[in-house]
């Protein structure tokens, strides 16, 4: 059995991970969702067709996704300092996590919206729906199960990223595993954090699947 | 009601496709107008021009006195509320129940909730799906989905209903019932219906007018009965072959050419409407000293007009034959002499 101190440490680290992932996934979705919508609707033949907007968005998102997280983490330290006033700690870790998750979320949103049958959009157009009405009343509701699964995917991905947040003293389970499990040769700490991470990811995925199934009408 | 003038549309993709090449079409109000053509003939593009889903490169599309190509996007959106459309694959929102799908166009138009509810119930009743109000599309059969599609299209009281291969994904029986529903709606609401199809059967069943499209051009158009009984264009003749059998079987044609001795004539007679009920042939036989042998024939119905076609071998003395033929012609039976040696 782990000691009380260790339980406390694990508990704190778990909360830190949940906090970092929770806040960053929500901010990332708030920004990524409209981005994803714009990327789909600005495509050729879609309701807000715009060649350059589409190309530029796609380029930015690809650049964002090609930077390794560990590099992004240190590269944007000035920006992090500007936003939260410090570049160290859990709150500071949320900034790079969010920045990394935005392009990821946008791509995932884009791909689930692309799944929506173009015929349904055409039908809405034929009824005289405006682009806004098509986004809100057709694209989003029709893609909802996919969007929820995408949200889950983003969150799970962020759990992985958050493990690197220790580099800037962000705390969380990954940080704990490195500092205690690896650097102090505490195999037991390593084991416990890995177990908690596995359980966390499983729980997230199960929850996501369940909600997606519930809203699916297929 | 709807008029297309010199409409051109070209798609520039991997290869250039001239979908419409100077289409002129006049669609009268309150009628069912069928546009028939094989896939790739341009009919999908044509029907999408009528509600502005496609913008022509050139030409005018006038619906109810308004040229669609001159409208701003907001004006076009409003115009579309009076031009409904149903689709081959129904295109229902899978996340909405049948009732919510039918209410969708009303929601878009900003109709208030209680009015939507009343209208949706009315529409469900019209298409005979009151018991399926809360079913999702995935729980409905193809025919039921198309009925929901029709109800949705009619909810906003449109003036025009465009049908894009609306029965092509349905089995023959369901096709029949959906076509019946369309004919009923046309009668009841005085709605103008424009449908595109590749099936002659659909045209035959419910259309008043037909246009045959091929290679992006209208080859022939007119009343269905006229086009069916005497097609002029080769495209129309080809399309009719399967359904109407207006062509004489080859072996009969050979026989007609072999037995040419002046005392025999091979005729193709077409009877239309009430004439099809009159005993023209039997009176001809009584009046003149000729004999008739029916080689081939078909009697069918186009919408609600009976229509018949007979291939006759008439034999007798040449002068009697001549008089007999004149008699038939005088009774306004369309006659074509196939072989006369």
PDB file of N, CA and C in Angstrom, chain A residues 1-60:
ATOM      1  N   UNK A   1       0.829  -1.214   0.000  1.00  0.00           N
ATOM      2  CA  UNK A   1       0.000   0.000   0.000  1.00  0.00           C
ATOM      3  C   UNK A   1       0.865   1.267   0.000  1.00  0.00           C
ATOM      4  N   UNK A   2       0.488   2.256  -0.766  1.00  0.00           N
ATOM      5  CA  UNK A   2       1.244   3.519  -0.725  1.00  0.00           C
ATOM      6  C   UNK A   2       1.002   4.245   0.587  1.00  0.00           C
ATOM      7  N   UNK A   3       1.979   4.975   1.032  1.00  0.00           N
ATOM      8  CA  UNK A   3       1.843   5.716   2.279  1.00  0.00           C
ATOM      9  C   UNK A   3       0.876   6.884   2.103  1.00  0.00           C
ATOM     10  N   UNK A   4       0.443   7.451   3.233  1.00  0.00           N
ATOM     11  CA  UNK A   4      -0.500   8.563   3.185  1.00  0.00           C
ATOM     12  C   UNK A   4       0.077   9.748   2.413  1.00  0.00           C
ATOM     13  N   UNK A   5       1.368   9.952   2.656  1.00  0.00           N
ATOM     14  CA  UNK A   5       2.025  11.073   1.966  1.00  0.00           C
ATOM     15  C   UNK A   5       1.965  10.873   0.467  1.00  0.00           C
ATOM     16  N   UNK A   6       2.257   9.611   0.062  1.00  0.00           N
ATOM     17  CA  UNK A   6       2.249   9.336  -1.361  1.00  0.00           C
ATOM     18  C   UNK A   6       0.843   9.467  -1.939  1.00  0.00           C
ATOM     19  N   UNK A   7      -0.155   8.980  -1.166  1.00  0.00           N
ATOM     20  CA  UNK A   7      -1.549   9.110  -1.620  1.00  0.00           C
ATOM     21  C   UNK A   7      -1.870  10.584  -1.833  1.00  0.00           C
ATOM     22  N   UNK A   8      -1.458  11.402  -0.894  1.00  0.00           N
ATOM     23  CA  UNK A   8      -1.710  12.836  -1.009  1.00  0.00           C
ATOM     24  C   UNK A   8      -1.050  13.419  -2.245  1.00  0.00           C
ATOM     25  N   UNK A   9       0.187  12.994  -2.481  1.00  0.00           N
ATOM     26  CA  UNK A   9       0.921  13.483  -3.636  1.00  0.00           C
ATOM     27  C   UNK A   9       0.223  13.084  -4.935  1.00  0.00           C
ATOM     28  N   UNK A  10      -0.156  11.799  -4.961  1.00  0.00           N
ATOM     29  CA  UNK A  10      -0.839  11.300  -6.162  1.00  0.00           C
ATOM     30  C   UNK A  10      -2.150  12.041  -6.379  1.00  0.00           C
ATOM     31  N   UNK A  11      -2.855  12.273  -5.319  1.00  0.00           N
ATOM     32  CA  UNK A  11      -4.158  12.949  -5.390  1.00  0.00           C
ATOM     33  C   UNK A  11      -3.987  14.375  -5.929  1.00  0.00           C
ATOM     34  N   UNK A  12      -3.018  15.085  -5.358  1.00  0.00           N
ATOM     35  CA  UNK A  12      -2.759  16.456  -5.812  1.00  0.00           C
ATOM     36  C   UNK A  12      -2.382  16.463  -7.296  1.00  0.00           C
ATOM     37  N   UNK A  13      -1.505  15.533  -7.657  1.00  0.00           N
ATOM     38  CA  UNK A  13      -1.062  15.467  -9.049  1.00  0.00           C
ATOM     39  C   UNK A  13      -2.226  15.164  -9.994  1.00  0.00           C
ATOM     40  N   UNK A  14      -3.111  14.269  -9.558  1.00  0.00           N
ATOM     41  CA  UNK A  14      -4.265  13.934 -10.381  1.00  0.00           C
ATOM     42  C   UNK A  14      -5.142  15.163 -10.590  1.00  0.00           C
ATOM     43  N   UNK A  15      -5.370  15.892  -9.486  1.00  0.00           N
ATOM     44  CA  UNK A  15      -6.201  17.102  -9.594  1.00  0.00           C
ATOM     45  C   UNK A  15      -5.563  18.120 -10.521  1.00  0.00           C
ATOM     46  N   UNK A  16      -4.235  18.239 -10.411  1.00  0.00           N
ATOM     47  CA  UNK A  16      -3.525  19.190 -11.277  1.00  0.00           C
ATOM     48  C   UNK A  16      -3.692  18.804 -12.753  1.00  0.00           C
ATOM     49  N   UNK A  17      -3.550  17.513 -13.015  1.00  0.00           N
ATOM     50  CA  UNK A  17      -3.719  17.043 -14.392  1.00  0.00           C
ATOM     51  C   UNK A  17      -5.135  17.353 -14.885  1.00  0.00           C
ATOM     52  N   UNK A  18      -6.119  17.010 -14.059  1.00  0.00           N
ATOM     53  CA  UNK A  18      -7.511  17.242 -14.450  1.00  0.00           C
ATOM     54  C   UNK A  18      -7.764  18.729 -14.690  1.00  0.00           C
ATOM     55  N   UNK A  19      -7.180  19.554 -13.868  1.00  0.00           N
ATOM     56  CA  UNK A  19      -7.358  20.999 -13.971  1.00  0.00           C
ATOM     57  C   UNK A  19      -6.755  21.516 -15.269  1.00  0.00           C
ATOM     58  N   UNK A  20      -5.497  21.093 -15.524  1.00  0.00           N
ATOM     59  CA  UNK A  20      -4.826  21.554 -16.741  1.00  0.00           C
ATOM     60  C   UNK A  20      -5.575  21.094 -17.990  1.00  0.00           C
ATOM     61  N   UNK A  21      -5.907  19.812 -18.000  1.00  0.00           N
ATOM     62  CA  UNK A  21      -6.576  19.262 -19.176  1.00  0.00           C
ATOM     63  C   UNK A  21      -7.969  19.869 -19.341  1.00  0.00           C
ATOM     64  N   UNK A  22      -8.692  19.955 -18.220  1.00  0.00           N
ATOM     65  CA  UNK A  22     -10.069  20.462 -18.264  1.00  0.00           C
ATOM     66  C   UNK A  22     -10.127  21.875 -18.820  1.00  0.00           C
ATOM     67  N   UNK A  23      -9.307  22.761 -18.244  1.00  0.00           N
ATOM     68  CA  UNK A  23      -9.361  24.166 -18.679  1.00  0.00           C
ATOM     69  C   UNK A  23      -8.892  24.295 -20.130  1.00  0.00           C
ATOM     70  N   UNK A  24      -7.772  23.621 -20.448  1.00  0.00           N
ATOM     71  CA  UNK A  24      -7.237  23.815 -21.796  1.00  0.00           C
ATOM     72  C   UNK A  24      -8.135  23.199 -22.864  1.00  0.00           C
ATOM     73  N   UNK A  25      -8.780  22.068 -22.558  1.00  0.00           N
ATOM     74  CA  UNK A  25      -9.645  21.468 -23.578  1.00  0.00           C
ATOM     75  C   UNK A  25     -10.857  22.374 -23.833  1.00  0.00           C
ATOM     76  N   UNK A  26     -11.353  22.993 -22.789  1.00  0.00           N
ATOM     77  CA  UNK A  26     -12.532  23.854 -22.986  1.00  0.00           C
ATOM     78  C   UNK A  26     -12.165  25.090 -23.809  1.00  0.00           C
ATOM     79  N   UNK A  27     -11.050  25.732 -23.441  1.00  0.00           N
ATOM     80  CA  UNK A  27     -10.643  26.919 -24.215  1.00  0.00           C
ATOM     81  C   UNK A  27     -10.322  26.513 -25.664  1.00  0.00           C
ATOM     82  N   UNK A  28      -9.631  25.363 -25.805  1.00  0.00           N
ATOM     83  CA  UNK A  28      -9.252  24.918 -27.145  1.00  0.00           C
ATOM     84  C   UNK A  28     -10.483  24.669 -28.005  1.00  0.00           C
ATOM     85  N   UNK A  29     -11.521  24.102 -27.410  1.00  0.00           N
ATOM     86  CA  UNK A  29     -12.746  23.838 -28.181  1.00  0.00           C
ATOM     87  C   UNK A  29     -13.465  25.142 -28.530  1.00  0.00           C
ATOM     88  N   UNK A  30     -13.480  26.062 -27.556  1.00  0.00           N
ATOM     89  CA  UNK A  30     -14.165  27.336 -27.806  1.00  0.00           C
ATOM     90  C   UNK A  30     -13.550  28.036 -29.020  1.00  0.00           C
ATOM     91  N   UNK A  31     -12.230  27.926 -29.151  1.00  0.00           N
ATOM     92  CA  UNK A  31     -11.575  28.543 -30.310  1.00  0.00           C
ATOM     93  C   UNK A  31     -11.525  27.583 -31.503  1.00  0.00           C
ATOM     94  N   UNK A  32     -11.298  26.306 -31.222  1.00  0.00           N
ATOM     95  CA  UNK A  32     -11.137  25.320 -32.300  1.00  0.00           C
ATOM     96  C   UNK A  32     -12.430  25.043 -33.056  1.00  0.00           C
ATOM     97  N   UNK A  33     -13.552  25.089 -32.350  1.00  0.00           N
ATOM     98  CA  UNK A  33     -14.833  24.799 -32.997  1.00  0.00           C
ATOM     99  C   UNK A  33     -15.147  25.794 -34.118  1.00  0.00           C
ATOM    100  N   UNK A  34     -15.123  27.103 -33.824  1.00  0.00           N
ATOM    101  CA  UNK A  34     -15.364  28.040 -34.935  1.00  0.00           C
ATOM    102  C   UNK A  34     -14.321  27.929 -36.043  1.00  0.00           C
ATOM    103  N   UNK A  35     -13.069  27.664 -35.648  1.00  0.00           N
ATOM    104  CA  UNK A  35     -12.027  27.498 -36.669  1.00  0.00           C
ATOM    105  C   UNK A  35     -12.353  26.321 -37.584  1.00  0.00           C
ATOM    106  N   UNK A  36     -12.719  25.203 -36.961  1.00  0.00           N
ATOM    107  CA  UNK A  36     -13.073  24.008 -37.737  1.00  0.00           C
ATOM    108  C   UNK A  36     -14.258  24.277 -38.639  1.00  0.00           C
ATOM    109  N   UNK A  37     -15.243  24.995 -38.111  1.00  0.00           N
ATOM    110  CA  UNK A  37     -16.431  25.339 -38.905  1.00  0.00           C
ATOM    111  C   UNK A  37     -16.021  26.181 -40.112  1.00  0.00           C
ATOM    112  N   UNK A  38     -15.159  27.174 -39.863  1.00  0.00           N
ATOM    113  CA  UNK A  38     -14.696  28.031 -40.960  1.00  0.00           C
ATOM    114  C   UNK A  38     -13.916  27.239 -42.006  1.00  0.00           C
ATOM    115  N   UNK A  39     -13.105  26.295 -41.517  1.00  0.00           N
ATOM    116  CA  UNK A  39     -12.309  25.505 -42.456  1.00  0.00           C
ATOM    117  C   UNK A  39     -13.198  24.682 -43.379  1.00  0.00           C
ATOM    118  N   UNK A  40     -14.286  24.143 -42.833  1.00  0.00           N
ATOM    119  CA  UNK A  40     -15.190  23.335 -43.663  1.00  0.00           C
ATOM    120  C   UNK A  40     -16.030  24.222 -44.583  1.00  0.00           C
ATOM    121  N   UNK A  41     -16.603  25.267 -44.003  1.00  0.00           N
ATOM    122  CA  UNK A  41     -17.550  26.052 -44.792  1.00  0.00           C
ATOM    123  C   UNK A  41     -16.876  26.958 -45.818  1.00  0.00           C
ATOM    124  N   UNK A  42     -15.558  27.194 -45.654  1.00  0.00           N
ATOM    125  CA  UNK A  42     -14.876  28.036 -46.635  1.00  0.00           C
ATOM    126  C   UNK A  42     -14.357  27.214 -47.807  1.00  0.00           C
ATOM    127  N   UNK A  43     -14.563  25.891 -47.732  1.00  0.00           N
ATOM    128  CA  UNK A  43     -14.110  25.034 -48.826  1.00  0.00           C
ATOM    129  C   UNK A  43     -14.874  25.316 -50.112  1.00  0.00           C
ATOM    130  N   UNK A  44     -14.268  24.900 -51.209  1.00  0.00           N
ATOM    131  CA  UNK A  44     -14.892  25.117 -52.510  1.00  0.00           C
ATOM    132  C   UNK A  44     -16.273  24.454 -52.560  1.00  0.00           C
ATOM    133  N   UNK A  45     -17.256  25.226 -52.983  1.00  0.00           N
ATOM    134  CA  UNK A  45     -18.598  24.681 -53.132  1.00  0.00           C
ATOM    135  C   UNK A  45     -19.403  24.680 -51.845  1.00  0.00           C
ATOM    136  N   UNK A  46     -18.781  25.082 -50.733  1.00  0.00           N
ATOM    137  CA  UNK A  46     -19.532  25.096 -49.473  1.00  0.00           C
ATOM    138  C   UNK A  46     -20.167  26.473 -49.237  1.00  0.00           C
ATOM    139  N   UNK A  47     -20.875  26.588 -48.123  1.00  0.00           N
ATOM    140  CA  UNK A  47     -21.734  27.761 -47.937  1.00  0.00           C
ATOM    141  C   UNK A  47     -20.998  29.085 -47.792  1.00  0.00           C
ATOM    142  N   UNK A  48     -19.736  29.046 -47.352  1.00  0.00           N
ATOM    143  CA  UNK A  48     -18.986  30.300 -47.218  1.00  0.00           C
ATOM    144  C   UNK A  48     -17.690  30.226 -48.020  1.00  0.00           C
ATOM    145  N   UNK A  49     -17.787  29.627 -49.206  1.00  0.00           N
ATOM    146  CA  UNK A  49     -16.613  29.386 -50.044  1.00  0.00           C
ATOM    147  C   UNK A  49     -15.679  30.589 -50.074  1.00  0.00           C
ATOM    148  N   UNK A  50     -14.416  30.348 -49.716  1.00  0.00           N
ATOM    149  CA  UNK A  50     -13.413  31.409 -49.735  1.00  0.00           C
ATOM    150  C   UNK A  50     -12.039  30.763 -49.844  1.00  0.00           C
ATOM    151  N   UNK A  51     -11.502  30.774 -51.032  1.00  0.00           N
ATOM    152  CA  UNK A  51     -10.273  30.044 -51.337  1.00  0.00           C
ATOM    153  C   UNK A  51      -9.121  30.404 -50.397  1.00  0.00           C
ATOM    154  N   UNK A  52      -8.836  31.712 -50.265  1.00  0.00           N
ATOM    155  CA  UNK A  52      -7.672  32.115 -49.481  1.00  0.00           C
ATOM    156  C   UNK A  52      -7.850  31.885 -47.999  1.00  0.00           C
ATOM    157  N   UNK A  53      -9.035  32.188 -47.490  1.00  0.00           N
ATOM    158  CA  UNK A  53      -9.297  31.939 -46.071  1.00  0.00           C
ATOM    159  C   UNK A  53      -9.050  30.467 -45.762  1.00  0.00           C
ATOM    160  N   UNK A  54      -9.569  29.604 -46.646  1.00  0.00           N
ATOM    161  CA  UNK A  54      -9.426  28.172 -46.447  1.00  0.00           C
ATOM    162  C   UNK A  54      -7.955  27.759 -46.445  1.00  0.00           C
ATOM    163  N   UNK A  55      -7.213  28.254 -47.411  1.00  0.00           N
ATOM    164  CA  UNK A  55      -5.793  27.891 -47.522  1.00  0.00           C
ATOM    165  C   UNK A  55      -5.008  28.394 -46.312  1.00  0.00           C
ATOM    166  N   UNK A  56      -5.283  29.633 -45.916  1.00  0.00           N
ATOM    167  CA  UNK A  56      -4.536  30.226 -44.809  1.00  0.00           C
ATOM    168  C   UNK A  56      -4.825  29.484 -43.495  1.00  0.00           C
ATOM    169  N   UNK A  57      -6.099  29.227 -43.245  1.00  0.00           N
ATOM    170  CA  UNK A  57      -6.466  28.507 -42.021  1.00  0.00           C
ATOM    171  C   UNK A  57      -5.796  27.141 -41.989  1.00  0.00           C
ATOM    172  N   UNK A  58      -5.883  26.463 -43.115  1.00  0.00           N
ATOM    173  CA  UNK A  58      -5.323  25.127 -43.188  1.00  0.00           C
ATOM    174  C   UNK A  58      -3.806  25.167 -42.932  1.00  0.00           C
ATOM    175  N   UNK A  59      -3.165  26.185 -43.484  1.00  0.00           N
ATOM    176  CA  UNK A  59      -1.720  26.328 -43.306  1.00  0.00           C
ATOM    177  C   UNK A  59      -1.372  26.555 -41.836  1.00  0.00           C
ATOM    178  N   UNK A  60      -2.088  27.487 -41.208  1.00  0.00           N
ATOM    179  CA  UNK A  60      -1.814  27.796 -39.797  1.00  0.00           C
ATOM    180  C   UNK A  60      -2.017  26.559 -38.931  1.00  0.00           C
TER     181      UNK A  60
END
